[in-house]
mmCIF file of C-alpha atoms in Angstrom:
data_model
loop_
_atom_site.group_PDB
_atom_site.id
_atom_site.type_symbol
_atom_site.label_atom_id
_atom_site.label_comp_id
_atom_site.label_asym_id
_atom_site.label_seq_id
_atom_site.Cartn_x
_atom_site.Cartn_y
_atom_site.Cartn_z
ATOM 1 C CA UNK Q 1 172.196 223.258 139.884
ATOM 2 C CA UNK Q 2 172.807 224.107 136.054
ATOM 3 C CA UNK Q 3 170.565 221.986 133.679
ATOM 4 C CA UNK Q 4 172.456 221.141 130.160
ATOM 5 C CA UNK Q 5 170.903 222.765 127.250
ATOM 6 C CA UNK Q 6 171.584 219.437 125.356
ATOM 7 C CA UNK Q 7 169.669 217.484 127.592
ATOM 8 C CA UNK Q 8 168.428 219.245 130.631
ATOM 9 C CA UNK Q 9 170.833 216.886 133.140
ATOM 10 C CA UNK Q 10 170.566 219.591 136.192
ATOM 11 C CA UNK Q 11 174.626 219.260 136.722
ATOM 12 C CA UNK Q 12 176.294 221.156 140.313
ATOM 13 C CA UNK Q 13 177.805 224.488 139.824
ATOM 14 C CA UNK Q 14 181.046 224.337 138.031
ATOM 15 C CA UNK Q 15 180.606 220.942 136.457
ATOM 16 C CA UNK Q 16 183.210 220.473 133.860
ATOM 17 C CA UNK Q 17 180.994 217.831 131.552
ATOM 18 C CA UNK Q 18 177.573 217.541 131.869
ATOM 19 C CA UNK Q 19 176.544 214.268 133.801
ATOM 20 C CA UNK Q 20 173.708 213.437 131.560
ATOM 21 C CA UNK Q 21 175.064 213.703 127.930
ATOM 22 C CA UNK Q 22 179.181 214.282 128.562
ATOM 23 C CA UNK Q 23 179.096 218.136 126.468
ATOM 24 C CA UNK Q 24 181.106 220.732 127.950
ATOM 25 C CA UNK Q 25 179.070 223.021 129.557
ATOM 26 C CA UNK Q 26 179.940 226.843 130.869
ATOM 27 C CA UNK Q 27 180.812 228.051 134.218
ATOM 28 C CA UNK Q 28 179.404 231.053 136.457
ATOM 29 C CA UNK Q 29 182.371 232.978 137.606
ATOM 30 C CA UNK Q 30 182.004 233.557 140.801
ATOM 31 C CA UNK Q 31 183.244 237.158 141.442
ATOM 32 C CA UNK Q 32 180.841 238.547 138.740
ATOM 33 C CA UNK Q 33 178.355 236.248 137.578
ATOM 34 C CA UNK Q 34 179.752 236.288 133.931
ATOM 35 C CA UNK Q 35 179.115 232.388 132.148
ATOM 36 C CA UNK Q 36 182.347 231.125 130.577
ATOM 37 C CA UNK Q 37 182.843 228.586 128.349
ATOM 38 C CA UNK Q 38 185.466 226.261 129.811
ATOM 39 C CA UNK Q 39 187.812 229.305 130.396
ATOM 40 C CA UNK Q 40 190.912 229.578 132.719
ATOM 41 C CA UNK Q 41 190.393 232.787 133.179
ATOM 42 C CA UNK Q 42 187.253 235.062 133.205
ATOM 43 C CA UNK Q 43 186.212 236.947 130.316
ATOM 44 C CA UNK Q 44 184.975 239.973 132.148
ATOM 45 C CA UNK Q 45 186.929 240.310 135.617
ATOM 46 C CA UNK Q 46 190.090 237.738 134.855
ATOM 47 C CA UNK Q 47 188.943 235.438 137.771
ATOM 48 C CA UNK Q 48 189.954 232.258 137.578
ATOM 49 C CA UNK Q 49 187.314 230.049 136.813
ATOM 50 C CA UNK Q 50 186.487 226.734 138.186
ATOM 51 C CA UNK Q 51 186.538 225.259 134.364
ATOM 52 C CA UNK Q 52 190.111 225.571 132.999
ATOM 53 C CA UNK Q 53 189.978 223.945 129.570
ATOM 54 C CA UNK Q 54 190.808 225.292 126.489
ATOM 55 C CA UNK Q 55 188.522 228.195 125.666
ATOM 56 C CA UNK Q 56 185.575 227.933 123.360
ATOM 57 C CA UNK Q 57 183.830 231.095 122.521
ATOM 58 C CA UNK Q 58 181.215 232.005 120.343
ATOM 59 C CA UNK Q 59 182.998 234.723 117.743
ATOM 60 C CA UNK Q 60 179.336 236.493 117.504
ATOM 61 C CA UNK Q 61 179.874 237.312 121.377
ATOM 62 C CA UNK Q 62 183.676 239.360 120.638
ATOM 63 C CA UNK Q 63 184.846 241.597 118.935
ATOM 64 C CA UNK Q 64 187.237 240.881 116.061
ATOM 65 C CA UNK Q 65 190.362 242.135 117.801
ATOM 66 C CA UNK Q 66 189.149 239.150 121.097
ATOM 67 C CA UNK Q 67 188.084 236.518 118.550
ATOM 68 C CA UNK Q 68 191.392 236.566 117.433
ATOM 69 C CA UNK Q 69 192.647 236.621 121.143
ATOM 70 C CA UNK Q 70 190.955 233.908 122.131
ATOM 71 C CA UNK Q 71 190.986 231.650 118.787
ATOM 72 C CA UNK Q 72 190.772 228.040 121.045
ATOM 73 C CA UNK Q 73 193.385 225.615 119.419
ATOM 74 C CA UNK Q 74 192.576 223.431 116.078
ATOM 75 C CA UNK Q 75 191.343 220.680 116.698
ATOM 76 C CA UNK Q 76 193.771 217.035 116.552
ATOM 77 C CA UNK Q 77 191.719 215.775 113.708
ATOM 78 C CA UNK Q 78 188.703 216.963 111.817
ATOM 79 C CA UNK Q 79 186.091 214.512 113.545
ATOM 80 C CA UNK Q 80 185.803 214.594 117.607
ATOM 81 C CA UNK Q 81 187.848 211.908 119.276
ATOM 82 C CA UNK Q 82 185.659 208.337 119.661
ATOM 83 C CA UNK Q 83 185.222 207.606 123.288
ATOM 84 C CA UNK Q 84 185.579 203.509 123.114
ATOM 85 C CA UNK Q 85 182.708 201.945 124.886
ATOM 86 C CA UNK Q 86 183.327 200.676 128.568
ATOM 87 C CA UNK Q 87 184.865 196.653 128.666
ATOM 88 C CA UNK Q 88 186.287 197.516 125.161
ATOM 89 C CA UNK Q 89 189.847 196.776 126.028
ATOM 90 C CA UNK Q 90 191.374 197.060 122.708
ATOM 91 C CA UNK Q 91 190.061 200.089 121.272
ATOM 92 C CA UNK Q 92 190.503 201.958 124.643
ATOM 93 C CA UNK Q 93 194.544 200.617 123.910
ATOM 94 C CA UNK Q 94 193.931 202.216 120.714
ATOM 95 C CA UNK Q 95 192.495 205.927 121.546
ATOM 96 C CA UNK Q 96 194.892 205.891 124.571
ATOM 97 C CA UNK Q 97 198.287 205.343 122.545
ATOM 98 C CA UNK Q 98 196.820 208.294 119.797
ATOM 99 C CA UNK Q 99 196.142 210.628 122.962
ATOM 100 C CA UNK Q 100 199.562 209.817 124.074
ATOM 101 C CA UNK Q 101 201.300 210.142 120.937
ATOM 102 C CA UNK Q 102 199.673 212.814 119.349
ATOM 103 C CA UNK Q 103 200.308 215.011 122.499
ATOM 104 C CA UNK Q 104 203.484 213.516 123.953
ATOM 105 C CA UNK Q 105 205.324 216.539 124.647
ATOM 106 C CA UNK Q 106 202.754 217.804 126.827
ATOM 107 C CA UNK Q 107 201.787 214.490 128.735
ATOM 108 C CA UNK Q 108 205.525 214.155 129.361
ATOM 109 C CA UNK Q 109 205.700 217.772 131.185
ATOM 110 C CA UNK Q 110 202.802 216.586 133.227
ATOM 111 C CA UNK Q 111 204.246 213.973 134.163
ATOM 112 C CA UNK Q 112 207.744 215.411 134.873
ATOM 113 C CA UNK Q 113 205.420 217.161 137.558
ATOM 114 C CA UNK Q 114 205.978 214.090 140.082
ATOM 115 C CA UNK Q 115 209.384 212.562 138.266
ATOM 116 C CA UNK Q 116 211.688 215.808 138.862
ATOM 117 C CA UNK Q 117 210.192 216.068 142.507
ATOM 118 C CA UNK Q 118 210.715 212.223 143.494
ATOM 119 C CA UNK Q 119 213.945 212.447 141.759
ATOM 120 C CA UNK Q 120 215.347 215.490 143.922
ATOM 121 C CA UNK Q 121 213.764 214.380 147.239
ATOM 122 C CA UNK Q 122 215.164 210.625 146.241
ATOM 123 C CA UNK Q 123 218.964 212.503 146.050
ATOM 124 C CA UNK Q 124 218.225 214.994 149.000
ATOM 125 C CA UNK Q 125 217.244 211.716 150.848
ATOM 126 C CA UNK Q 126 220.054 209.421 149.840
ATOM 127 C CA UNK Q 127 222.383 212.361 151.242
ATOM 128 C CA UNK Q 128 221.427 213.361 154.269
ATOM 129 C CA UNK Q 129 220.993 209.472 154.959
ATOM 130 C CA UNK Q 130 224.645 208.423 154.111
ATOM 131 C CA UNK Q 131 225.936 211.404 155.779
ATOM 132 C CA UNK Q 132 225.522 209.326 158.684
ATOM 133 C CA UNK Q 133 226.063 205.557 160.518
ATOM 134 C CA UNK Q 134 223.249 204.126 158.899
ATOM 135 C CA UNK Q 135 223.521 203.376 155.259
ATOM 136 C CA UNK Q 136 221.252 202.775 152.583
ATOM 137 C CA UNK Q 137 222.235 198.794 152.388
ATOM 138 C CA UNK Q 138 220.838 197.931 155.972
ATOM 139 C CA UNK Q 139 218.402 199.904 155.383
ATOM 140 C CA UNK Q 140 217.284 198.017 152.736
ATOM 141 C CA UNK Q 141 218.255 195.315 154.752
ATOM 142 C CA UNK Q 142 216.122 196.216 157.914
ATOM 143 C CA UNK Q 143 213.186 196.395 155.830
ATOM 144 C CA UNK Q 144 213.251 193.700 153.552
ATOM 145 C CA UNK Q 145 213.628 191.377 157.230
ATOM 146 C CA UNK Q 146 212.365 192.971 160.479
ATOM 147 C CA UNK Q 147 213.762 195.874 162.313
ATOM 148 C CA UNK Q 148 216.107 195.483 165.163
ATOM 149 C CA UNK Q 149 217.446 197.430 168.176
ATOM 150 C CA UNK Q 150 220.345 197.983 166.368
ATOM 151 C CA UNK Q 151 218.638 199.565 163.887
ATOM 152 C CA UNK Q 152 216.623 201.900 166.103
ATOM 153 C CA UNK Q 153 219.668 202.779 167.697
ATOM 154 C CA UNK Q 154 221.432 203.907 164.872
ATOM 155 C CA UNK Q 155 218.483 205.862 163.659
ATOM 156 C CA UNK Q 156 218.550 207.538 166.882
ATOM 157 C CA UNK Q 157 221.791 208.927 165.796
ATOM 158 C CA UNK Q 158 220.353 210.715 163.108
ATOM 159 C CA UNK Q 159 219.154 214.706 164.144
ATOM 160 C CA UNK Q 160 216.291 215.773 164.601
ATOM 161 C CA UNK Q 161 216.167 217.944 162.003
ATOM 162 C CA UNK Q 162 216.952 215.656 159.224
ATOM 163 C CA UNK Q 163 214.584 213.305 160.136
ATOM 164 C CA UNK Q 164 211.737 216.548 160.096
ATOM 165 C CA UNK Q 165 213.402 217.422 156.838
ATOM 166 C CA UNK Q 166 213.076 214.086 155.262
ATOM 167 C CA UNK Q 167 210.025 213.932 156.818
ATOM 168 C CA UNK Q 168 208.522 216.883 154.521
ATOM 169 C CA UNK Q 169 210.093 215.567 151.590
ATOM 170 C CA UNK Q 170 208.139 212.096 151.514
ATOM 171 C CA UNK Q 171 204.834 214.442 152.187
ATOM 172 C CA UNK Q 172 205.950 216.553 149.107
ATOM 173 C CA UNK Q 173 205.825 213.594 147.279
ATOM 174 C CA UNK Q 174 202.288 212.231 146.963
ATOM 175 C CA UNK Q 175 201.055 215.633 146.580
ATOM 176 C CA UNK Q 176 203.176 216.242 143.544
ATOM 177 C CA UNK Q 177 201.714 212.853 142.229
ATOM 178 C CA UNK Q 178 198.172 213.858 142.938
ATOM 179 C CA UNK Q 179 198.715 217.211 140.763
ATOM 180 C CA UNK Q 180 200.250 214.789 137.750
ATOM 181 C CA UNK Q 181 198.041 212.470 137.478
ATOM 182 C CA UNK Q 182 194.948 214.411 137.863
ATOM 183 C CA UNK Q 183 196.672 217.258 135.269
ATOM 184 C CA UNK Q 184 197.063 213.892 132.833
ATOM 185 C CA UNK Q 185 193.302 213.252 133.386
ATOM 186 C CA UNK Q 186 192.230 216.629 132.143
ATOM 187 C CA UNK Q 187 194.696 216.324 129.511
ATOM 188 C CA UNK Q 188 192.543 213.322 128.353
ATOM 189 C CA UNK Q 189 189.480 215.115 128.382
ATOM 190 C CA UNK Q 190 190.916 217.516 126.321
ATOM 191 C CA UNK Q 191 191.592 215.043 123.750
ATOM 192 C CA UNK Q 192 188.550 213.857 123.470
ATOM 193 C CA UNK Q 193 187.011 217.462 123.379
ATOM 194 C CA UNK Q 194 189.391 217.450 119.752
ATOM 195 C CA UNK Q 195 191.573 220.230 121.675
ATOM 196 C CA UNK Q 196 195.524 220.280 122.074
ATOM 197 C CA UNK Q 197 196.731 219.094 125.367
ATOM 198 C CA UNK Q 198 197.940 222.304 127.387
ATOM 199 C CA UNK Q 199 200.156 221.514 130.260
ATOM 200 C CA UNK Q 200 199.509 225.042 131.690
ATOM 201 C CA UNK Q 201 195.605 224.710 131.391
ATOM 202 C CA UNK Q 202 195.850 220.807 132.932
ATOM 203 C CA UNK Q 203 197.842 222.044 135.697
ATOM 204 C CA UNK Q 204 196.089 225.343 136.286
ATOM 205 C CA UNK Q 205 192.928 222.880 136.705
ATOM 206 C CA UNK Q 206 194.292 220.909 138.394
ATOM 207 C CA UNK Q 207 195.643 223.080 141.276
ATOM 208 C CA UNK Q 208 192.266 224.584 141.498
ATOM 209 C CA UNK Q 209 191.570 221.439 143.175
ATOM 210 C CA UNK Q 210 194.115 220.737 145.114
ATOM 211 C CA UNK Q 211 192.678 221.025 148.556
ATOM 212 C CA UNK Q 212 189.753 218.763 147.807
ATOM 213 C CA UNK Q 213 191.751 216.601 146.009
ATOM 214 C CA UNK Q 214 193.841 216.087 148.876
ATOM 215 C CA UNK Q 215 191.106 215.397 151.453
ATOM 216 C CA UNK Q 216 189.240 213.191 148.883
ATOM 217 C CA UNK Q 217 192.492 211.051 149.148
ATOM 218 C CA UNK Q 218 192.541 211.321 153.097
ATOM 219 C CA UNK Q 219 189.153 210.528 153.178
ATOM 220 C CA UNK Q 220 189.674 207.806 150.671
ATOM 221 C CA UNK Q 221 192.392 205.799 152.611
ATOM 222 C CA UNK Q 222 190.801 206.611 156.003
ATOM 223 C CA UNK Q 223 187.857 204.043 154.630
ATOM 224 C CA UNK Q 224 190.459 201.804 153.152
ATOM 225 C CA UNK Q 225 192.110 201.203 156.796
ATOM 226 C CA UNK Q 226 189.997 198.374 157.973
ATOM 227 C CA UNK Q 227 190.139 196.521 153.793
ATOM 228 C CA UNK Q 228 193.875 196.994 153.924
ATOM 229 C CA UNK Q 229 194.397 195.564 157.633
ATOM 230 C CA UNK Q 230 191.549 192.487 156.513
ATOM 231 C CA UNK Q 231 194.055 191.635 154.199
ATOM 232 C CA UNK Q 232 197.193 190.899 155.659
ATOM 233 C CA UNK Q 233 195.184 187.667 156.783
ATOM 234 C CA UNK Q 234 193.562 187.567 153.439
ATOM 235 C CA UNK Q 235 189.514 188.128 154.272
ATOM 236 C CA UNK Q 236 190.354 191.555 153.130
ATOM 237 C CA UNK Q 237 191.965 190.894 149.671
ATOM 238 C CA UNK Q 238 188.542 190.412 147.937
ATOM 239 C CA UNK Q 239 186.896 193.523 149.938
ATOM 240 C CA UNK Q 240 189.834 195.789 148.946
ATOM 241 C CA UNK Q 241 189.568 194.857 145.382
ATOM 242 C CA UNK Q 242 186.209 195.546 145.168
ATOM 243 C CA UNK Q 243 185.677 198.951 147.169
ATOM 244 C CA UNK Q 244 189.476 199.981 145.073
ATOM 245 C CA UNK Q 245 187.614 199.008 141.697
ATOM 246 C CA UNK Q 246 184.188 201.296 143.007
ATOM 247 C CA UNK Q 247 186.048 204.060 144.125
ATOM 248 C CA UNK Q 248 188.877 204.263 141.462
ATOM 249 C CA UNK Q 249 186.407 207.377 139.292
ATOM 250 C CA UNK Q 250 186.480 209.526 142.449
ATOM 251 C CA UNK Q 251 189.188 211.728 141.656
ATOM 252 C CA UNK Q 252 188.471 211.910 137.895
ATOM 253 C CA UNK Q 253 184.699 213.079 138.939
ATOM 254 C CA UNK Q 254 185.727 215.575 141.363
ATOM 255 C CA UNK Q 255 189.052 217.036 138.791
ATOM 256 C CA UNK Q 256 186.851 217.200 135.664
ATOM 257 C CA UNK Q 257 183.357 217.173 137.152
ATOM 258 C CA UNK Q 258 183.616 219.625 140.135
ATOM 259 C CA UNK Q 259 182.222 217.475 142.711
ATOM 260 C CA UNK Q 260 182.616 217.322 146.511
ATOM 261 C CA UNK Q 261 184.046 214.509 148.420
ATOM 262 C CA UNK Q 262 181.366 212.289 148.962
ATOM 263 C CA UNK Q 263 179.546 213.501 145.668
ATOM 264 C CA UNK Q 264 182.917 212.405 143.724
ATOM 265 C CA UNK Q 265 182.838 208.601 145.615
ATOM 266 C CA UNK Q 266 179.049 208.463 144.936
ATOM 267 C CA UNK Q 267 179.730 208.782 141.279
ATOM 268 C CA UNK Q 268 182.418 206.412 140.803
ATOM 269 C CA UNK Q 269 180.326 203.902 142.908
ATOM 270 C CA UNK Q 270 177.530 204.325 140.667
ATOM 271 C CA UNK Q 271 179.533 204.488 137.119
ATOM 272 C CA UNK Q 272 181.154 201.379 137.766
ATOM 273 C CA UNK Q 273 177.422 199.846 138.808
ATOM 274 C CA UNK Q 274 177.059 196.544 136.376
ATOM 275 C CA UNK Q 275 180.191 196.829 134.919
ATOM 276 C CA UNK Q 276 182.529 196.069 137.530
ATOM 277 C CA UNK Q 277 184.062 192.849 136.282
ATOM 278 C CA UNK Q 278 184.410 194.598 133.017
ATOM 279 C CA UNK Q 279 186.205 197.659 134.761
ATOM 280 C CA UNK Q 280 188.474 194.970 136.979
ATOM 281 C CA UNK Q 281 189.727 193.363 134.121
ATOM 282 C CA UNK Q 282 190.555 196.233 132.135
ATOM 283 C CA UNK Q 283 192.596 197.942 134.503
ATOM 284 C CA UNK Q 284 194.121 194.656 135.586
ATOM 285 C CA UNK Q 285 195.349 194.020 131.640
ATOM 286 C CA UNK Q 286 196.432 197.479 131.664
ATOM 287 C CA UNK Q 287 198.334 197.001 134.953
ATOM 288 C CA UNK Q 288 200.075 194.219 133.823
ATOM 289 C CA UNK Q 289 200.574 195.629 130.581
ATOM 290 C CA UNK Q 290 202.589 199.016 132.551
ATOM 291 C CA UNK Q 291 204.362 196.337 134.826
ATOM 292 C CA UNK Q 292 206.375 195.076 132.090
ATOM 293 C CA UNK Q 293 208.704 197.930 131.774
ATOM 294 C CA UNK Q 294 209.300 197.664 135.647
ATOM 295 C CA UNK Q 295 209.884 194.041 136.065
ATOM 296 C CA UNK Q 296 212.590 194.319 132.770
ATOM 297 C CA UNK Q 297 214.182 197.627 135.144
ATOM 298 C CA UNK Q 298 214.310 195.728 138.171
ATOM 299 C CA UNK Q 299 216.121 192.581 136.081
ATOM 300 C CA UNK Q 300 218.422 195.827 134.694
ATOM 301 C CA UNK Q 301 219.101 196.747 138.285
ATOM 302 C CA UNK Q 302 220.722 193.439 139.526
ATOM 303 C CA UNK Q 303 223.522 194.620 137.797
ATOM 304 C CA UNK Q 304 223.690 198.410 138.582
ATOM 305 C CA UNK Q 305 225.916 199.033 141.637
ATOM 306 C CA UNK Q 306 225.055 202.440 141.791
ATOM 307 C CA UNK Q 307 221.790 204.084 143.465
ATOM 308 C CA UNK Q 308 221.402 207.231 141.767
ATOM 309 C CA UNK Q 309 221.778 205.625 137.789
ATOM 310 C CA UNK Q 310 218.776 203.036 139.218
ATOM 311 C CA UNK Q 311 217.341 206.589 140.842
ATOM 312 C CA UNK Q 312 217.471 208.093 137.553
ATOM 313 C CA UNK Q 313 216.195 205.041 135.462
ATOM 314 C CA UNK Q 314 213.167 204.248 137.879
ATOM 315 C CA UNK Q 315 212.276 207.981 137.113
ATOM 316 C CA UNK Q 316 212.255 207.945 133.553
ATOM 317 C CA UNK Q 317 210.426 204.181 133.273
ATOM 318 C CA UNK Q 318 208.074 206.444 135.470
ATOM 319 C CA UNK Q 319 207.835 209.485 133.746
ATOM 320 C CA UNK Q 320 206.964 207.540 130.471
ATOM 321 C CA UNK Q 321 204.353 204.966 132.027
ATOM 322 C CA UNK Q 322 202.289 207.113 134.509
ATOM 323 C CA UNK Q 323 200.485 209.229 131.251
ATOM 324 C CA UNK Q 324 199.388 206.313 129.926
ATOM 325 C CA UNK Q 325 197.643 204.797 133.225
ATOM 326 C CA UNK Q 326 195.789 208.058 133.697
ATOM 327 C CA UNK Q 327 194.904 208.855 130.156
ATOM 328 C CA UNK Q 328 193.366 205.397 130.248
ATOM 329 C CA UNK Q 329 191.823 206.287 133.550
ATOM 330 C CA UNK Q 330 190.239 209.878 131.729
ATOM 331 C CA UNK Q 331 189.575 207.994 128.847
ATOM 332 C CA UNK Q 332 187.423 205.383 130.396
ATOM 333 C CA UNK Q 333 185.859 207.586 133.215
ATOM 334 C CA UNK Q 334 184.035 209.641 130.426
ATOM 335 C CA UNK Q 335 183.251 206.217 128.557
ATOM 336 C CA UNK Q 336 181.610 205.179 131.504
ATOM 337 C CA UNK Q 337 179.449 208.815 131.487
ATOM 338 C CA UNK Q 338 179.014 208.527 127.797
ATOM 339 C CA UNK Q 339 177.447 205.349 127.782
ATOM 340 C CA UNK Q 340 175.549 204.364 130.658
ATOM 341 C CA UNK Q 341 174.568 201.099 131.853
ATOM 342 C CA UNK Q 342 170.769 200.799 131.523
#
């Protein structure tokens, strides 16, 4: 444990923000012991350090020749970014559009992280699907109605090898998600911190935790199994909501606040504690609000005959929406931190 020296909150070894009062705090490397200020990389050995954001170092601690090394970036405006309070709809619209637009460049390269992925694997797909009997229409067509023996039949004609290969490609694919979104989170906590979004340091960040990441997901939908099957008879509908709405801070405590798995759901459980009907309905008006530009590319896509141009649209529609949902999600995961609900 590593008490703040703001406000003595004892926070877990390689917390990103301090769980009492929100500061950055430094990080222990942990091949030599040296403390780093939110550093990629460690001052003394080079480690990489569990904190990745933009470095902050005191200029009395270097020498001229590493201040100047390590000058951290200006900050976006003079005064640190205000953190809207939680249930504040409008002016967490507000701080979210100036993250986005004041750093668009580098949201957009985050989020290219899953769009130039899903794009390939949807082309690699698409080929090695049409390259044989089945095509694309019935298989639309099985799906949308229920599956038949014809269908099995003519997937059986299909090797082996594409169906591993395809296979691979649809696992590639959430993963690459994961890494985006939770990069775009960081990124969001940069802004706040008054510090220029870095791709490189988001990603480097996030990558550090990948593996947990992954297994927080795993874990995630493994306790989801039983809310998900309630609800295809509708019990479960108001039992998924809820536990999605509790659990929706897990991944932004464990990316920005170094937490294990069940640490990381604890937190979000306990952040959205008293405010969950404020936290539903902000996230539902910002769903909606993000569903507009699908439902106007689905009404484009009645008239597109061809499936790579709808490929290619549903991509960039993507690409632009996705940094706004998890800047939102960054934004109002540190609001909830900030101000607590007594």
């Amino acid at each position: 444990m590593e008490p703040c020296k703001s406000c003595d909150f004892e926070n877990t070894e390689g917390s990103l923000f301090c769980g009492g009062c929100g500061v950055d705090i430094g990080i222990k490397c942990d091949r030599c012991g040296e403390i780093n200020k939110n550093q990629a990389f460690c001052t003394n050995c080079g480690q990489v350090v569990s904190s990745d954001l933009e470095a902050r170092y005191e200029s009395q601690n270097l020498s001229d020749t590493e201040s100047i090394q390590y000058e951290p970036h200006q900050p976006v405006n003079s005064e640190d970014q205000l953190l809207p309070k939680p249930g504040q709809l409008v002016d967490l619209i507000t701080v979210s559009v100036s993250a986005y637009k004041q750093n668009f460049k580098s949201f957009l390269i985050l989020a290219l992280v899953n769009g130039v992925p899903a794009l390939l694997i949807g082309i690699i797909v698409r080929a090695l699907l049409e390259a044989e009997t089945i095509s694309l229409q019935d298989l639309q067509q099985y799906g949308e109605t229920q599956l038949s023996g014809n269908f099995f039949s003519e997937l059986k004609t299909i090797p082996t090898w594409k169906i591993f290969t395809i296979l691979i490609f649809i696992l590639i694919s959430p993963i690459a998600k994961l890494i985006s979104a939770t990069a775009i989170i960081v990124g969001a906590a940069q802004f706040t911190n008054s510090q220029k979004v870095s791709p490189i340091v988001c990603l480097n960040y996030s990558m550090s935790r990948l593996g947990r990441l992954i297994i927080l997901s795993l874990f995630l939908i493994g306790l989801l199994i039983i809310p998900v099957a309630l609800s295809l008879i509708w019990i479960g509908i108001p039992i998924l909501i809820f536990l999605l709405v509790r659990w929706l801070f897990a991944w932004s405590s464990m990316v920005l606040d170094n937490t294990g798995i069940t640490r990381s759901i604890q937190t979000s459980w306990e952040l959205v504690e008293k405010r969950w009907w404020s936290t539903f309905g902000v996230f539902l008006s910002i769903l909606i609000l993000t569903m507009l530009p699908i439902i106007l590319l689905t009404l484009l896509s009645s008239n597109l005959k061809s499936d790579l141009t709808l490929l290619i649209l549903d991509v960039f529609v993507g690409a632009l929406i996705s940094p706004f949902q998890f800047i939102v999600t960054g934004i109002y995961f540190l609001s909830l931190k900030k101000f607590p609900k007594s």
